[in-house]
CSV table of C-alpha atoms and ligand atoms in Angstrom, one decimal:
chain,number,residue,atom,x,y,z
Z,128,GLN,CA,11.3,39.9,-45.8
Z,129,SER,CA,9.2,38.3,-48.5
Z,130,VAL,CA,5.6,38.8,-49.7
Z,131,ALA,CA,3.5,36.3,-51.6
Z,132,VAL,CA,0.8,37.8,-53.8
Z,133,LEU,CA,-2.1,35.6,-55.0
Z,134,GLY,CA,-5.1,36.7,-57.1
Z,135,ALA,CA,-8.5,35.1,-56.4
Z,136,PRO,CA,-10.7,36.1,-59.3
Z,137,PHE,CA,-13.9,34.9,-57.8
Z,138,SER,CA,-17.5,36.4,-57.6
Z,139,ARG,CA,-19.9,33.7,-56.7
Z,140,GLY,CA,-20.2,34.8,-53.1
Z,141,GLN,CA,-22.5,37.6,-54.3
Z,142,LYS,CA,-24.6,38.5,-57.3
Z,143,ARG,CA,-22.8,41.2,-59.2
Z,144,GLY,CA,-20.4,40.3,-62.0
Z,145,GLY,CA,-17.0,42.1,-62.2
Z,146,VAL,CA,-15.5,41.5,-58.8
Z,147,GLU,CA,-13.5,38.6,-60.3
Z,148,LEU,CA,-11.6,41.4,-62.2
Z,149,GLY,CA,-10.3,42.8,-58.9
Z,150,PRO,CA,-6.9,41.2,-59.0
Z,151,LYS,CA,-6.3,42.5,-62.5
Z,152,VAL,CA,-7.1,46.1,-61.7
Z,153,ILE,CA,-5.2,46.1,-58.4
Z,154,ARG,CA,-2.1,44.7,-60.2
Z,155,ASP,CA,-2.6,47.3,-63.0
Z,156,ALA,CA,-2.6,50.0,-60.4
Z,157,GLY,CA,1.1,49.1,-59.7
Z,158,LEU,CA,0.9,46.8,-56.6
Z,159,ILE,CA,3.9,44.6,-57.4
Z,160,GLU,CA,6.2,47.6,-58.2
Z,161,ARG,CA,5.1,49.4,-55.0
Z,162,LEU,CA,5.9,46.4,-52.8
Z,163,SER,CA,9.2,45.9,-54.6
Z,164,SER,CA,10.1,49.5,-53.8
Z,165,LEU,CA,9.5,48.8,-50.1
Z,166,ASP,CA,12.4,46.4,-50.4
Z,167,TYR,CA,10.4,43.2,-50.2
Z,168,SER,CA,11.2,40.2,-52.3
Z,169,VAL,CA,7.9,39.8,-54.0
Z,170,HIS,CA,6.6,36.5,-55.2
Z,171,ASP,CA,3.7,36.9,-57.5
Z,172,PHE,CA,1.9,33.6,-57.7
Z,173,GLY,CA,-0.5,34.8,-60.3
Z,174,ASP,CA,-4.2,34.0,-60.1
Z,175,LEU,CA,-5.9,30.9,-59.0
Z,176,SER,CA,-8.1,29.3,-61.6
Z,177,PHE,CA,-11.4,28.3,-60.2
Z,178,HIS,CA,-13.5,25.5,-61.6
Z,179,HIS,CA,-16.9,26.2,-62.9
Z,180,LEU,CA,-19.5,23.8,-61.4
Z,181,GLU,CA,-22.3,22.9,-63.8
Z,182,LYS,CA,-25.0,22.2,-61.2
Z,183,ASP,CA,-25.0,24.0,-57.9
Z,184,GLU,CA,-28.5,24.4,-56.5
Z,185,PRO,CA,-29.0,26.7,-53.5
Z,186,TYR,CA,-28.9,25.1,-50.1
Z,187,MET,CA,-31.6,26.6,-47.9
Z,188,ASP,CA,-31.2,30.2,-49.2
Z,189,VAL,CA,-27.4,30.0,-49.7
Z,190,LYS,CA,-26.3,30.7,-53.3
Z,191,PHE,CA,-23.6,28.6,-55.1
Z,192,PRO,CA,-22.6,26.7,-52.0
Z,193,ARG,CA,-20.4,24.1,-53.8
Z,194,THR,CA,-18.7,26.6,-56.0
Z,195,VAL,CA,-17.9,28.9,-53.1
Z,196,GLY,CA,-16.8,25.9,-51.0
Z,197,ALA,CA,-14.5,24.5,-53.7
Z,198,ALA,CA,-12.9,27.9,-54.4
Z,199,ASN,CA,-12.2,28.4,-50.8
Z,200,LYS,CA,-10.8,24.9,-50.3
Z,201,MET,CA,-8.3,25.7,-53.1
Z,202,LEU,CA,-7.4,29.1,-51.7
Z,203,SER,CA,-7.0,27.7,-48.2
Z,204,SER,CA,-4.2,25.3,-49.3
Z,205,ALA,CA,-2.5,28.0,-51.3
Z,206,ALA,CA,-2.6,30.4,-48.3
Z,207,SER,CA,-1.3,27.7,-46.0
Z,208,ARG,CA,1.6,26.9,-48.4
Z,209,ALA,CA,2.5,30.6,-48.7
Z,210,VAL,CA,2.5,31.3,-45.0
Z,211,GLY,CA,4.3,28.0,-44.4
Z,212,ALA,CA,7.0,29.1,-46.8
Z,213,GLY,CA,7.6,32.1,-44.6
Z,214,HIS,CA,6.0,34.8,-46.8
Z,215,THR,CA,3.6,37.5,-45.7
Z,216,PHE,CA,0.5,36.5,-47.7
Z,217,VAL,CA,-1.5,39.0,-49.8
Z,218,MET,CA,-4.7,37.7,-51.3
Z,219,LEU,CA,-6.4,39.9,-53.9
Z,220,GLY,CA,-10.2,39.2,-54.3
Z,221,GLY,CA,-12.6,38.6,-55.5
Z,222,ASP,CA,-15.6,38.9,-53.1
Z,223,HIS,CA,-15.3,38.5,-49.3
Z,224,SER,CA,-16.5,34.9,-49.2
Z,225,LEU,CA,-12.8,34.2,-50.0
Z,226,ALA,CA,-11.8,35.1,-46.5
Z,227,ILE,CA,-13.0,31.6,-45.4
Z,228,GLY,CA,-10.2,30.1,-47.4
Z,229,SER,CA,-7.6,32.7,-46.8
Z,230,VAL,CA,-8.0,32.9,-43.0
Z,231,SER,CA,-8.4,29.1,-42.6
Z,232,GLY,CA,-5.3,28.4,-44.6
Z,233,HIS,CA,-3.4,31.0,-42.5
Z,234,ALA,CA,-4.7,29.5,-39.3
Z,235,GLN,CA,-3.5,26.0,-40.4
Z,236,GLN,CA,0.1,27.4,-40.1
Z,237,CYS,CA,-0.7,29.9,-37.2
Z,238,PRO,CA,-3.4,28.5,-35.0
Z,239,ASP,CA,-3.1,31.4,-32.6
Z,240,LEU,CA,-3.7,34.1,-35.1
Z,241,CYS,CA,-6.1,37.0,-34.5
Z,242,LEU,CA,-8.3,38.7,-37.1
Z,243,ILE,CA,-8.9,42.3,-37.9
Z,244,TRP,CA,-12.0,42.8,-40.1
Z,245,VAL,CA,-12.2,46.2,-41.7
Z,246,ASP,CA,-15.5,46.5,-43.4
Z,247,ALA,CA,-18.8,48.4,-43.6
Z,248,HIS,CA,-20.4,45.0,-43.0
Z,249,ALA,CA,-19.9,42.4,-40.3
Z,250,ASP,CA,-20.2,39.4,-42.7
Z,251,ILE,CA,-21.2,37.2,-39.9
Z,252,ASN,CA,-24.7,36.1,-41.1
Z,253,THR,CA,-25.4,32.4,-40.8
Z,254,PRO,CA,-27.5,30.7,-43.5
Z,255,MET,CA,-30.4,31.2,-41.2
Z,256,THR,CA,-30.0,34.9,-40.5
Z,257,SER,CA,-28.8,36.0,-44.0
Z,258,PRO,CA,-31.2,38.3,-45.7
Z,259,SER,CA,-29.6,37.8,-49.1
Z,260,GLY,CA,-28.3,34.2,-49.2
Z,261,ASN,CA,-25.0,35.6,-50.5
Z,262,LEU,CA,-21.9,33.9,-49.0
Z,263,HIS,CA,-19.8,37.1,-49.0
Z,264,GLY,CA,-22.1,38.2,-46.1
Z,265,GLN,CA,-21.4,35.0,-44.1
Z,266,PRO,CA,-17.6,34.2,-44.0
Z,267,VAL,CA,-17.1,35.0,-40.4
Z,268,ALA,CA,-19.8,32.6,-39.3
Z,269,PHE,CA,-17.8,29.7,-40.9
Z,270,MET,CA,-14.7,30.6,-38.8
Z,271,LEU,CA,-16.1,31.1,-35.3
Z,272,LYS,CA,-16.0,28.1,-32.9
Z,273,GLU,CA,-18.9,29.7,-30.9
Z,274,LEU,CA,-21.2,29.4,-33.9
Z,275,GLN,CA,-20.5,25.7,-34.6
Z,276,GLY,CA,-23.9,24.7,-33.3
Z,277,LYS,CA,-25.7,27.4,-35.4
Z,278,MET,CA,-24.1,26.4,-38.7
Z,279,PRO,CA,-25.9,23.7,-40.8
Z,280,ASP,CA,-23.8,21.3,-42.9
Z,281,ILE,CA,-23.5,23.3,-46.2
Z,282,PRO,CA,-22.5,21.3,-49.2
Z,283,GLY,CA,-19.0,22.3,-50.4
Z,284,PHE,CA,-17.7,23.1,-46.9
Z,285,SER,CA,-17.0,19.7,-45.3
Z,286,TRP,CA,-13.3,20.4,-45.6
Z,287,THR,CA,-13.3,23.2,-43.1
Z,288,LYS,CA,-14.0,23.5,-39.3
Z,289,PRO,CA,-14.3,26.6,-37.2
Z,290,PHE,CA,-11.0,27.6,-35.8
Z,291,LEU,CA,-11.4,31.1,-34.3
Z,292,SER,CA,-12.6,32.4,-31.0
Z,293,SER,CA,-14.9,35.4,-31.0
Z,294,ARG,CA,-12.5,37.1,-28.6
Z,295,ASP,CA,-9.7,36.9,-31.3
Z,296,LEU,CA,-11.7,39.1,-33.7
Z,297,VAL,CA,-12.1,42.8,-34.0
Z,298,TYR,CA,-14.3,44.8,-36.5
Z,299,ILE,CA,-13.5,48.3,-37.6
Z,300,GLY,CA,-15.7,50.5,-39.8
Z,301,LEU,CA,-19.2,48.9,-39.4
Z,302,ARG,CA,-22.2,50.8,-40.5
Z,303,ASP,CA,-24.5,48.3,-42.2
Z,304,VAL,CA,-25.2,45.5,-39.8
Z,305,ASP,CA,-28.2,43.2,-40.2
Z,306,PRO,CA,-30.4,42.5,-37.2
Z,307,GLY,CA,-29.3,38.8,-36.9
Z,308,GLU,CA,-25.7,40.0,-37.1
Z,309,HIS,CA,-26.1,42.6,-34.4
Z,310,HIS,CA,-27.6,39.9,-32.2
Z,311,LEU,CA,-24.5,37.7,-32.8
Z,312,LEU,CA,-22.1,40.6,-32.1
Z,313,LYS,CA,-23.8,41.3,-28.8
Z,314,THR,CA,-24.4,37.8,-27.6
Z,315,LEU,CA,-20.8,36.7,-28.5
Z,316,GLY,CA,-19.3,39.8,-27.0
Z,317,ILE,CA,-17.3,40.6,-30.1
Z,318,GLN,CA,-15.2,43.7,-30.0
Z,319,TYR,CA,-16.3,46.1,-32.7
Z,320,PHE,CA,-15.8,49.7,-33.6
Z,321,SER,CA,-18.6,51.1,-35.8
Z,322,MET,CA,-18.2,54.3,-37.7
Z,323,ARG,CA,-20.0,55.9,-34.8
Z,324,ASP,CA,-17.3,54.6,-32.4
Z,325,ILE,CA,-14.6,56.2,-34.7
Z,326,ASP,CA,-16.6,59.4,-34.6
Z,327,ARG,CA,-16.6,59.4,-30.8
Z,328,LEU,CA,-13.1,58.1,-30.0
Z,329,GLY,CA,-11.1,59.0,-33.1
Z,330,ILE,CA,-9.1,56.4,-35.1
Z,331,GLN,CA,-6.0,56.7,-32.9
Z,332,ARG,CA,-7.9,55.6,-29.8
Z,333,VAL,CA,-9.8,52.9,-31.8
Z,334,MET,CA,-6.6,51.3,-32.9
Z,335,GLU,CA,-5.1,51.5,-29.5
Z,336,VAL,CA,-8.0,49.7,-27.9
Z,337,ALA,CA,-8.4,47.2,-30.8
Z,338,LEU,CA,-4.8,46.2,-30.8
Z,339,ASP,CA,-4.7,46.0,-27.0
Z,340,HIS,CA,-7.8,43.7,-27.1
Z,341,LEU,CA,-6.1,41.3,-29.5
Z,342,LEU,CA,-2.5,41.5,-28.3
Z,343,ALA,CA,-2.4,42.4,-24.6
Z,344,ARG,CA,-2.4,38.8,-23.4
Z,345,LYS,CA,0.1,37.7,-26.0
Z,346,GLN,CA,1.7,38.7,-29.2
Z,347,ARG,CA,0.5,36.6,-32.1
Z,348,PRO,CA,0.2,36.8,-35.9
Z,349,ILE,CA,-2.4,39.2,-37.3
Z,350,HIS,CA,-4.7,38.5,-40.3
Z,351,LEU,CA,-6.0,41.7,-41.8
Z,352,SER,CA,-9.2,41.2,-43.9
Z,353,PHE,CA,-9.8,44.5,-45.6
Z,354,ASP,CA,-13.1,45.0,-47.6
Z,355,ILE,CA,-12.6,48.1,-49.8
Z,356,ASP,CA,-16.2,49.2,-49.0
Z,357,ALA,CA,-15.0,50.1,-45.5
Z,358,PHE,CA,-13.9,53.4,-47.2
Z,359,ASP,CA,-16.4,56.1,-48.0
Z,360,PRO,CA,-17.9,55.5,-51.4
Z,361,SER,CA,-16.4,58.9,-52.5
Z,362,LEU,CA,-13.0,57.2,-52.2
Z,363,ALA,CA,-13.9,53.6,-53.2
Z,364,PRO,CA,-16.9,53.9,-55.6
Z,365,ALA,CA,-16.1,50.7,-57.6
Z,366,THR,CA,-17.6,48.1,-55.2
Z,367,GLY,CA,-20.7,46.1,-54.9
Z,368,THR,CA,-22.3,47.1,-51.6
Z,369,ALA,CA,-21.2,50.7,-51.0
Z,370,VAL,CA,-22.5,52.4,-47.8
Z,371,ASN,CA,-22.3,56.1,-47.1
Z,372,GLY,CA,-20.3,57.5,-44.2
Z,373,GLY,CA,-17.2,55.3,-44.4
Z,374,LEU,CA,-13.5,55.7,-43.5
Z,375,THR,CA,-11.6,58.7,-44.7
Z,376,TYR,CA,-8.3,58.2,-46.6
Z,377,ARG,CA,-6.4,59.3,-43.5
Z,378,GLU,CA,-8.3,57.0,-41.1
Z,379,GLY,CA,-7.7,54.0,-43.4
Z,380,ILE,CA,-4.0,54.7,-43.8
Z,381,TYR,CA,-3.5,55.4,-40.0
Z,382,LEU,CA,-5.2,52.1,-39.3
Z,383,THR,CA,-2.9,50.2,-41.6
Z,384,GLU,CA,0.2,52.0,-40.4
Z,385,GLU,CA,-0.7,51.0,-36.8
Z,386,ILE,CA,-1.1,47.4,-37.9
Z,387,HIS,CA,2.3,47.5,-39.6
Z,388,ASN,CA,3.8,49.0,-36.5
Z,389,THR,CA,2.9,45.9,-34.4
Z,390,GLY,CA,5.4,43.9,-36.5
Z,391,LEU,CA,2.9,41.0,-36.4
Z,392,LEU,CA,1.0,41.3,-39.7
Z,393,SER,CA,1.1,37.9,-41.3
Z,394,ALA,CA,-1.6,38.0,-44.0
Z,395,ILE,CA,-3.9,40.5,-45.8
Z,396,ASP,CA,-7.1,40.1,-47.8
Z,397,LEU,CA,-8.0,43.0,-50.1
Z,398,VAL,CA,-11.5,42.2,-51.4
Z,399,GLU,CA,-14.6,43.6,-53.2
Z,400,VAL,CA,-12.9,45.9,-55.7
Z,401,ASN,CA,-15.3,45.6,-58.7
Z,402,PRO,CA,-14.2,47.6,-61.8
Z,403,VAL,CA,-17.5,47.0,-63.6
Z,404,LEU,CA,-19.3,49.1,-61.0
Z,405,GLY,CA,-17.2,52.2,-61.4
Z,406,ALA,CA,-19.0,55.0,-63.1
Z,407,ASN,CA,-16.0,55.6,-65.3
Z,408,GLN,CA,-12.3,54.8,-65.7
Z,409,ASP,CA,-11.3,57.4,-63.1
Z,410,ALA,CA,-13.6,55.8,-60.5
Z,411,VAL,CA,-12.1,52.4,-61.1
Z,412,GLU,CA,-8.5,53.6,-61.0
Z,413,ALA,CA,-9.1,55.6,-57.8
Z,414,THR,CA,-10.6,52.5,-56.1
Z,415,ALA,CA,-7.7,50.2,-57.3
Z,416,SER,CA,-5.1,52.7,-56.4
Z,417,LEU,CA,-6.6,53.0,-52.9
Z,418,ALA,CA,-6.4,49.2,-52.6
Z,419,VAL,CA,-2.7,49.4,-53.4
Z,420,ASP,CA,-2.2,52.2,-50.8
Z,421,VAL,CA,-3.8,50.0,-48.2
Z,422,ILE,CA,-1.6,47.0,-48.9
Z,423,ALA,CA,1.6,49.1,-49.2
Z,424,SER,CA,0.8,50.9,-45.9
Z,425,SER,CA,0.0,47.6,-44.1
Z,426,LEU,CA,3.4,46.4,-45.3
Z,427,GLY,CA,5.4,49.4,-44.1
Z,428,GLN,CA,5.1,52.3,-46.5
Z,429,THR,CA,5.1,55.4,-44.3
Z,430,ARG,CA,3.8,58.9,-44.7
Z,431,GLU,CA,6.7,60.3,-42.7
Z,432,GLY,CA,9.2,58.8,-45.0
Z,433,ALA,CA,12.0,56.3,-44.3
Z,434,HIS,CA,15.6,55.5,-45.1
Z,435,ALA,CA,17.6,52.4,-45.1
Z,436,SER,CA,20.3,53.2,-42.6
Z,437,ILE,CA,22.1,56.3,-41.3
Z,438,ASP,CA,25.5,55.0,-42.4
Z,439,SER,CA,24.6,54.7,-46.0
Z,440,MET,CA,23.3,58.3,-46.2
Z,441,PRO,CA,25.5,60.6,-48.3
E,776,LIG,N1,-25.2,42.0,-44.8
E,776,LIG,C1,-25.5,41.8,-46.2
E,776,LIG,C2,-25.6,40.4,-46.6
E,776,LIG,O1,-25.5,39.5,-45.8
E,776,LIG,C3,-24.4,42.5,-47.1
E,776,LIG,C4,-23.1,41.8,-47.0
E,776,LIG,C5,-22.0,42.6,-47.8
E,776,LIG,N2,-20.7,41.9,-47.7
E,776,LIG,C6,-19.6,42.2,-48.3
E,776,LIG,N3,-18.6,41.4,-48.2
E,776,LIG,N4,-19.6,43.3,-49.1
E,776,LIG,O2,-25.9,40.0,-47.7
E,777,MN,MN1,-18.5,45.1,-47.0
E,778,MN,MN1,-17.0,42.3,-46.5
């Protein structure tokens, strides 16, 4: 069992500086040690270094299209290589535009993968529906085959083609969905569980239905794209687009335990940790340590405890 960790210190998918420091604070919170203690062989591939583009004019309203496109192209090949080498791939963001590269690279190796998107936001705006022009609010639109006709040719993205069906995607944690996004969720029939659905059904039932939706027809690799702003801002204050009323710690950890229990998790994104936006050092450390807990729990850390084998017990 091996895990590949790759940092993606990138922030041009949104306006606020500091999210490029996410990989550093998540590592400082002890990620590598935690994964090693779970008995993985951990390959830390360090951080990608993204090139700075001098001239990158907006396209329509889309900000930094070539910079975001080039960063994701680089990340996509790295993700594909890591998964191809047999590792479970862990990408530390950076903003959520990076999911374009991470999921597409994963899909190159595993064309039948399914995607679990844990987020306050649906991140499915197209350049036409986006209220902000920020690409971290649009990554899912680049992935979906059903949106092919609705996506213009954005400079920087000619290397990628849609690869995912809307039925192979589930959202959990939504509570800030733009009108154009809500229209797409409904017309494409995408399975989603908003915070209201979690209130009604409970996280246990939500995970049961979500995993059944993705895996009932056949078992296939899971990509977990986890935006830290899915959590309540009281738990994850150091992030750029915090929204009240998010996941509790226990809901978040139950969710990741259930994903681990499928035995099918193949790649994780942990994005949108922004240490510059924490009110103080404690707020930053709490957010980063929560990110480590999410990754460790996804990879098999249990609350009930565990032991290697009965025979080796004293
Ligand atoms: N829906 C808003 C937008 O399109 C906010 C997106 C926030 N995305 C995120 N990855 N935090 O700009
Ligand atoms: Mn979000
Ligand atoms: Mn997001």
